[in-house]
Tab-separated table of C-alpha atoms in Angstrom:
chain	number	residue	atom	x	y	z
E	15	UNK	CA	107.925	221.105	-43.146
E	16	UNK	CA	104.824	221.495	-45.255
E	17	UNK	CA	104.633	225.292	-44.955
E	18	UNK	CA	107.229	227.920	-45.814
E	19	UNK	CA	109.348	229.598	-43.163
E	20	UNK	CA	108.868	233.292	-42.461
E	21	UNK	CA	111.705	234.258	-44.806
E	22	UNK	CA	111.372	235.793	-48.268
E	23	UNK	CA	112.771	233.762	-51.172
E	24	UNK	CA	114.794	236.789	-52.268
E	25	UNK	CA	116.502	236.929	-48.887
E	26	UNK	CA	117.380	233.216	-48.993
E	27	UNK	CA	118.716	233.560	-52.541
E	28	UNK	CA	120.909	236.475	-51.511
E	29	UNK	CA	122.374	234.511	-48.615
E	30	UNK	CA	122.996	231.501	-50.855
E	31	UNK	CA	124.726	233.641	-53.472
E	32	UNK	CA	126.924	235.235	-50.833
E	33	UNK	CA	127.980	231.846	-49.462
E	34	UNK	CA	128.094	229.530	-52.492
E	35	UNK	CA	128.472	231.772	-55.586
E	36	UNK	CA	125.944	229.774	-57.596
E	37	UNK	CA	124.226	232.051	-60.099
E	38	UNK	CA	120.705	231.066	-59.013
E	39	UNK	CA	117.894	231.237	-61.565
E	40	UNK	CA	115.036	229.960	-59.364
E	41	UNK	CA	114.242	228.775	-55.847
E	42	UNK	CA	111.339	226.350	-55.329
E	43	UNK	CA	109.994	225.443	-51.879
E	44	UNK	CA	109.519	221.696	-51.350
E	45	UNK	CA	106.766	220.718	-48.866
E	46	UNK	CA	108.565	217.632	-47.581
E	47	UNK	CA	109.940	216.314	-44.302
E	48	UNK	CA	108.683	216.056	-40.747
E	49	UNK	CA	111.185	218.234	-38.905
E	50	UNK	CA	109.555	221.224	-37.223
E	51	UNK	CA	112.761	223.289	-37.542
E	52	UNK	CA	113.803	222.497	-41.123
E	53	UNK	CA	112.625	223.406	-44.618
E	54	UNK	CA	113.650	222.171	-48.064
E	55	UNK	CA	114.114	223.932	-51.412
E	56	UNK	CA	115.162	223.075	-54.940
E	57	UNK	CA	117.823	225.534	-56.129
E	58	UNK	CA	118.027	225.925	-59.905
E	59	UNK	CA	121.210	227.237	-61.540
E	60	UNK	CA	122.691	227.316	-65.034
E	61	UNK	CA	125.044	224.459	-64.122
E	62	UNK	CA	122.471	222.186	-62.469
E	63	UNK	CA	120.076	221.866	-59.550
E	64	UNK	CA	120.812	221.597	-55.837
E	65	UNK	CA	118.888	220.653	-52.703
E	66	UNK	CA	118.840	223.234	-49.920
E	67	UNK	CA	118.066	222.413	-46.309
E	68	UNK	CA	117.280	225.483	-44.231
E	69	UNK	CA	117.477	224.819	-40.489
E	70	UNK	CA	116.542	227.039	-37.587
E	71	UNK	CA	118.718	226.737	-34.507
E	72	UNK	CA	121.806	224.689	-33.804
E	73	UNK	CA	123.418	222.462	-36.411
E	74	UNK	CA	124.608	218.988	-35.536
E	75	UNK	CA	128.032	219.030	-37.192
E	76	UNK	CA	128.125	215.240	-37.118
E	77	UNK	CA	125.221	215.260	-39.586
E	78	UNK	CA	127.554	216.964	-42.072
E	79	UNK	CA	130.840	215.278	-41.190
E	80	UNK	CA	129.591	211.680	-41.159
E	81	UNK	CA	128.257	211.443	-44.738
E	82	UNK	CA	131.389	213.223	-45.942
E	83	UNK	CA	133.533	210.637	-44.111
E	84	UNK	CA	131.497	207.767	-45.571
E	85	UNK	CA	131.832	209.176	-49.081
E	86	UNK	CA	135.586	209.401	-48.645
E	87	UNK	CA	135.597	205.800	-47.406
E	88	UNK	CA	133.887	204.684	-50.625
E	89	UNK	CA	130.291	204.441	-49.372
E	90	UNK	CA	128.899	206.663	-52.107
E	91	UNK	CA	125.311	206.024	-51.034
E	92	UNK	CA	125.714	208.613	-48.259
E	93	UNK	CA	124.705	212.050	-49.575
E	94	UNK	CA	127.153	214.632	-48.251
E	95	UNK	CA	126.862	218.443	-48.157
E	96	UNK	CA	128.674	220.698	-50.588
E	97	UNK	CA	131.190	223.173	-49.239
E	98	UNK	CA	130.690	226.921	-49.301
E	99	UNK	CA	133.021	229.191	-51.249
E	100	UNK	CA	134.966	229.554	-48.001
E	101	UNK	CA	135.305	225.800	-47.528
E	102	UNK	CA	132.682	225.386	-44.773
E	103	UNK	CA	130.061	222.631	-44.643
E	104	UNK	CA	127.214	225.093	-44.042
E	105	UNK	CA	126.486	228.805	-44.023
E	106	UNK	CA	124.915	230.668	-41.105
E	107	UNK	CA	122.823	233.821	-40.859
E	108	UNK	CA	120.999	234.967	-37.747
E	109	UNK	CA	119.439	231.824	-36.204
E	110	UNK	CA	119.397	229.895	-39.487
E	111	UNK	CA	121.807	227.549	-41.251
E	112	UNK	CA	121.975	226.825	-44.985
E	113	UNK	CA	123.147	223.376	-46.074
E	114	UNK	CA	123.458	222.624	-49.775
E	115	UNK	CA	123.449	219.141	-51.334
E	116	UNK	CA	123.379	217.634	-54.824
E	117	UNK	CA	119.810	217.397	-56.073
E	118	UNK	CA	118.931	213.733	-56.622
E	119	UNK	CA	115.767	213.099	-58.616
E	120	UNK	CA	113.939	209.954	-57.594
E	121	UNK	CA	111.447	208.291	-55.269
E	122	UNK	CA	111.478	208.905	-51.525
E	123	UNK	CA	108.501	208.319	-49.257
E	124	UNK	CA	107.434	206.300	-46.222
E	125	UNK	CA	105.359	203.777	-48.166
E	126	UNK	CA	107.789	203.427	-51.064
E	127	UNK	CA	107.914	199.959	-52.627
E	128	UNK	CA	111.380	198.440	-52.959
E	129	UNK	CA	112.301	195.246	-54.734
E	130	UNK	CA	113.768	192.277	-52.869
E	131	UNK	CA	117.130	193.068	-54.469
E	132	UNK	CA	116.953	196.671	-53.232
E	133	UNK	CA	116.158	195.596	-49.665
E	134	UNK	CA	119.113	193.204	-49.821
E	135	UNK	CA	121.376	195.930	-51.176
E	136	UNK	CA	120.210	198.326	-48.465
E	137	UNK	CA	121.106	195.728	-45.853
E	138	UNK	CA	124.615	195.491	-47.265
E	139	UNK	CA	125.030	199.266	-47.223
E	140	UNK	CA	123.947	199.460	-43.584
E	141	UNK	CA	126.413	196.716	-42.633
E	142	UNK	CA	129.199	198.750	-44.263
E	143	UNK	CA	128.159	201.844	-42.304
E	144	UNK	CA	127.927	199.968	-39.008
E	145	UNK	CA	131.340	198.377	-39.543
E	146	UNK	CA	133.069	201.623	-40.497
E	147	UNK	CA	136.121	202.344	-38.354
E	148	UNK	CA	135.595	205.869	-37.023
E	149	UNK	CA	138.688	208.064	-36.566
E	150	UNK	CA	139.060	209.413	-33.034
E	151	UNK	CA	138.604	213.051	-34.056
E	152	UNK	CA	135.349	212.276	-35.869
E	153	UNK	CA	134.119	210.065	-33.030
E	154	UNK	CA	134.485	213.009	-30.638
E	155	UNK	CA	132.122	215.030	-32.846
E	156	UNK	CA	129.376	212.367	-32.928
E	157	UNK	CA	126.860	212.209	-30.051
E	158	UNK	CA	126.754	208.937	-28.115
E	159	UNK	CA	123.660	207.093	-26.973
E	160	UNK	CA	122.514	207.984	-23.450
E	161	UNK	CA	120.049	205.270	-22.525
E	162	UNK	CA	116.656	206.201	-21.156
E	163	UNK	CA	117.177	209.947	-20.758
E	164	UNK	CA	116.822	211.743	-24.059
E	165	UNK	CA	113.101	212.542	-24.188
E	166	UNK	CA	112.199	212.893	-20.516
E	167	UNK	CA	112.637	216.652	-20.105
E	168	UNK	CA	110.661	217.410	-23.254
E	169	UNK	CA	107.878	215.073	-22.142
E	170	UNK	CA	107.838	216.732	-18.733
E	171	UNK	CA	107.319	220.160	-20.335
E	172	UNK	CA	104.449	218.837	-22.446
E	173	UNK	CA	102.785	217.153	-19.484
E	174	UNK	CA	103.152	220.327	-17.429
E	175	UNK	CA	101.053	222.119	-20.058
E	176	UNK	CA	98.453	219.357	-19.890
E	177	UNK	CA	98.381	219.546	-16.101
E	178	UNK	CA	97.849	223.326	-16.165
E	179	UNK	CA	95.182	222.968	-18.829
E	180	UNK	CA	96.895	225.661	-20.871
E	181	UNK	CA	95.389	224.431	-24.152
E	182	UNK	CA	94.633	226.676	-27.121
E	183	UNK	CA	92.801	225.626	-30.281
E	184	UNK	CA	90.700	222.689	-31.400
E	185	UNK	CA	93.611	220.501	-32.515
E	186	UNK	CA	95.453	220.961	-29.214
E	187	UNK	CA	92.224	220.238	-27.313
E	188	UNK	CA	91.674	216.982	-29.231
E	189	UNK	CA	95.265	215.882	-28.654
E	190	UNK	CA	95.005	216.766	-24.954
E	191	UNK	CA	91.868	214.645	-24.626
E	192	UNK	CA	93.544	211.698	-26.345
E	193	UNK	CA	96.713	212.081	-24.260
E	194	UNK	CA	94.681	212.011	-21.035
E	195	UNK	CA	92.597	209.046	-22.153
E	196	UNK	CA	95.767	207.106	-23.020
E	197	UNK	CA	97.728	208.275	-19.945
E	198	UNK	CA	98.047	204.749	-18.507
E	199	UNK	CA	99.471	203.423	-21.780
E	200	UNK	CA	101.855	206.386	-22.072
E	201	UNK	CA	103.034	205.760	-18.510
E	202	UNK	CA	103.611	202.069	-19.326
E	203	UNK	CA	105.642	203.018	-22.403
E	204	UNK	CA	107.769	205.382	-20.317
E	205	UNK	CA	108.233	202.746	-17.598
E	206	UNK	CA	109.480	200.178	-20.108
E	207	UNK	CA	111.673	202.753	-21.843
E	208	UNK	CA	113.328	203.556	-18.507
E	209	UNK	CA	113.650	199.903	-17.451
E	210	UNK	CA	115.177	198.671	-20.691
E	211	UNK	CA	117.385	201.758	-20.867
E	212	UNK	CA	118.690	201.134	-17.357
E	213	UNK	CA	119.525	197.533	-18.262
E	214	UNK	CA	121.475	198.636	-21.329
E	215	UNK	CA	123.235	201.450	-19.472
E	216	UNK	CA	124.479	198.993	-16.851
E	217	UNK	CA	126.137	196.834	-19.509
E	218	UNK	CA	126.043	198.619	-22.871
E	219	UNK	CA	126.495	196.647	-26.098
E	220	UNK	CA	129.156	197.613	-28.630
E	221	UNK	CA	128.477	200.915	-30.364
E	222	UNK	CA	128.424	201.443	-34.127
E	223	UNK	CA	127.971	204.434	-36.399
E	224	UNK	CA	124.184	204.757	-36.808
E	225	UNK	CA	122.099	206.938	-39.098
E	226	UNK	CA	119.363	206.752	-36.418
E	227	UNK	CA	116.481	207.794	-38.691
E	228	UNK	CA	116.903	205.301	-41.509
E	229	UNK	CA	113.450	204.740	-42.962
E	230	UNK	CA	112.366	204.806	-46.647
E	231	UNK	CA	111.549	208.531	-46.517
E	232	UNK	CA	115.250	209.138	-45.882
E	233	UNK	CA	116.525	207.309	-48.923
E	234	UNK	CA	116.171	208.243	-52.568
E	235	UNK	CA	115.988	205.679	-55.367
E	236	UNK	CA	117.187	207.364	-58.556
E	237	UNK	CA	116.391	206.501	-62.188
E	238	UNK	CA	119.270	203.994	-62.250
E	239	UNK	CA	117.851	202.287	-59.104
E	240	UNK	CA	120.767	203.463	-56.981
E	241	UNK	CA	120.117	203.993	-53.253
E	242	UNK	CA	121.059	207.378	-51.778
E	243	UNK	CA	120.876	207.918	-48.007
E	244	UNK	CA	119.942	211.442	-46.896
E	245	UNK	CA	119.085	213.357	-43.713
E	246	UNK	CA	121.854	212.443	-41.275
E	247	UNK	CA	120.599	214.888	-38.613
E	248	UNK	CA	120.122	212.207	-35.930
E	249	UNK	CA	123.385	210.320	-36.498
E	250	UNK	CA	125.013	208.950	-33.357
E	251	UNK	CA	127.182	206.201	-31.927
E	252	UNK	CA	124.864	203.529	-30.567
E	253	UNK	CA	124.140	199.803	-30.657
E	254	UNK	CA	123.354	198.656	-34.196
E	255	UNK	CA	119.750	197.997	-33.136
E	256	UNK	CA	119.229	201.780	-33.228
E	257	UNK	CA	119.076	201.394	-37.005
E	258	UNK	CA	117.892	197.794	-37.259
E	259	UNK	CA	114.677	198.617	-35.411
E	260	UNK	CA	113.501	200.359	-38.595
E	261	UNK	CA	113.730	197.079	-40.506
E	262	UNK	CA	112.497	194.503	-37.972
E	263	UNK	CA	108.733	194.463	-37.378
E	264	UNK	CA	108.430	197.916	-38.923
E	265	UNK	CA	104.925	197.468	-40.307
E	266	UNK	CA	106.089	196.089	-43.656
E	267	UNK	CA	105.785	192.535	-45.017
E	268	UNK	CA	108.114	189.986	-43.437
E	269	UNK	CA	109.925	189.329	-46.724
E	270	UNK	CA	111.389	192.859	-46.631
E	271	UNK	CA	113.035	192.115	-43.273
E	272	UNK	CA	114.313	188.774	-44.581
E	273	UNK	CA	115.827	190.417	-47.661
E	274	UNK	CA	117.373	193.251	-45.645
E	275	UNK	CA	118.936	190.877	-43.112
E	276	UNK	CA	120.198	188.627	-45.911
E	277	UNK	CA	122.103	191.629	-47.257
E	278	UNK	CA	123.180	192.749	-43.793
E	279	UNK	CA	124.730	189.388	-43.022
E	280	UNK	CA	125.023	187.233	-39.951
E	281	UNK	CA	124.780	189.400	-36.862
E	282	UNK	CA	122.761	188.545	-33.744
E	283	UNK	CA	120.047	191.040	-32.851
E	284	UNK	CA	119.822	191.862	-29.144
E	285	UNK	CA	116.125	191.601	-28.150
E	286	UNK	CA	116.691	193.957	-25.192
E	287	UNK	CA	118.245	196.662	-27.375
E	288	UNK	CA	115.541	196.202	-30.010
E	289	UNK	CA	112.768	196.587	-27.410
E	290	UNK	CA	114.499	199.638	-25.971
E	291	UNK	CA	114.721	201.364	-29.334
E	292	UNK	CA	111.129	200.577	-30.228
E	293	UNK	CA	110.115	202.356	-27.004
E	294	UNK	CA	112.668	205.105	-27.600
E	295	UNK	CA	110.863	205.791	-30.881
E	296	UNK	CA	107.536	205.969	-29.050
E	297	UNK	CA	108.986	208.463	-26.556
E	298	UNK	CA	110.444	210.538	-29.373
E	299	UNK	CA	107.119	210.710	-31.199
E	300	UNK	CA	105.180	211.622	-28.063
E	301	UNK	CA	107.690	214.304	-27.109
E	302	UNK	CA	108.082	215.717	-30.606
E	303	UNK	CA	104.387	215.957	-31.493
E	304	UNK	CA	103.527	217.146	-27.995
E	305	UNK	CA	106.091	219.938	-28.249
E	306	UNK	CA	104.837	221.007	-31.675
E	307	UNK	CA	101.206	221.060	-30.609
E	308	UNK	CA	101.486	222.571	-27.113
E	309	UNK	CA	104.780	224.490	-27.028
E	310	UNK	CA	105.468	225.870	-30.521
E	311	UNK	CA	104.356	229.390	-31.407
E	312	UNK	CA	105.401	229.470	-35.063
E	313	UNK	CA	103.924	226.242	-36.479
E	314	UNK	CA	101.449	226.801	-39.318
E	315	UNK	CA	97.921	225.428	-39.589
E	316	UNK	CA	98.758	222.674	-42.073
E	317	UNK	CA	101.741	221.472	-40.075
E	318	UNK	CA	99.725	221.668	-36.852
E	319	UNK	CA	96.951	219.547	-38.353
E	320	UNK	CA	99.516	217.002	-39.568
E	321	UNK	CA	101.079	216.833	-36.094
E	322	UNK	CA	97.655	216.196	-34.576
E	323	UNK	CA	96.805	213.383	-36.987
E	324	UNK	CA	100.255	211.797	-36.651
E	325	UNK	CA	99.953	211.887	-32.867
E	326	UNK	CA	96.592	210.113	-33.010
E	327	UNK	CA	98.019	207.471	-35.337
E	328	UNK	CA	100.592	206.403	-32.713
E	329	UNK	CA	97.807	204.608	-30.815
E	330	UNK	CA	96.344	202.800	-33.822
E	331	UNK	CA	96.757	199.043	-34.312
E	332	UNK	CA	100.049	198.189	-35.982
E	333	UNK	CA	101.704	201.533	-35.316
E	334	UNK	CA	104.737	202.311	-33.175
E	335	UNK	CA	103.229	201.640	-29.733
E	336	UNK	CA	101.916	198.233	-30.710
E	337	UNK	CA	105.227	197.379	-32.388
E	338	UNK	CA	107.080	198.371	-29.211
E	339	UNK	CA	104.789	196.123	-27.177
E	340	UNK	CA	105.542	193.181	-29.479
E	341	UNK	CA	109.296	193.802	-29.244
E	342	UNK	CA	109.049	193.954	-25.452
E	343	UNK	CA	107.113	190.680	-25.402
E	344	UNK	CA	109.832	189.001	-27.495
E	345	UNK	CA	112.484	190.369	-25.137
E	346	UNK	CA	110.625	188.975	-22.094
E	347	UNK	CA	110.319	185.583	-23.777
E	348	UNK	CA	114.072	185.646	-24.463
E	349	UNK	CA	114.531	186.213	-20.722
E	350	UNK	CA	112.519	183.099	-19.944
E	351	UNK	CA	109.176	184.767	-19.234
E	352	UNK	CA	106.105	183.749	-21.139
E	353	UNK	CA	104.207	186.899	-20.174
E	354	UNK	CA	105.457	190.313	-21.309
E	355	UNK	CA	103.869	191.911	-18.239
E	356	UNK	CA	105.554	189.609	-15.742
E	357	UNK	CA	108.361	191.218	-13.722
């Protein structure tokens, strides 16, 4: 998040010292990320720097176990958490969790420019991850894809607020107006999400280990041009298209997709699964920003303004809704229909 949590630095330092025995000299808040329940810090010690993720609420243990497993398997690009003095993968206090990682200096942002060679290398890394043989005990700890269901309850809560007219503040009022004006488009997105999800649920493709949030803001390119993959919070077992949808018609030049797929290797892309995940992303964004704007009591002004602007951007040309529509059109053509709207 862009704004600090309601916790004093001294309190966080004390909890870190109790759990990791670091000898901390400084703690610096990092205004990065787009998770409404997570905050980032740089932890400075005499022996080096670390990256702290502070999370409110439940911890997805798979997010900690999976990168550790990949590291052990030789995929060093996955950034894994460090263990506490007691051997745990995170420390807990009250409703918060502390997760400590190596600090990797480098570039990491949505619009980061990568070379053709880096896109190709990234494709090869993702193929390794998708082909990893998951031990049964780890597989039981990783959530599995549930097609067409994940965001519906959250969307229903947001739309209940809109129906009641329980809107407070100028940003919420603007978002409510836009939501109502785009209600037909939102309904169409939900309809296609449900329809494609039902098709996949009836005959699911093979599942692979997916990062599930694998965009350029979740990799770091260090000074030696090595690729480090961070933020495994959404990891799950799902069709490979869950990850590939970030690289195919993702708003970047076509040559980046070509380079990525050249590194990934020969593997057919299911147009149905790709369309589903493009709409799944739309549903996630609508639900997430709607919840932040209408249902969160502790979001700060800067983060609230960002949520409002990001919500509005969903409807702009070239953004996620339009990309989902294009993916759906390609799926319909693959089915023998020339018109994406034809049933």
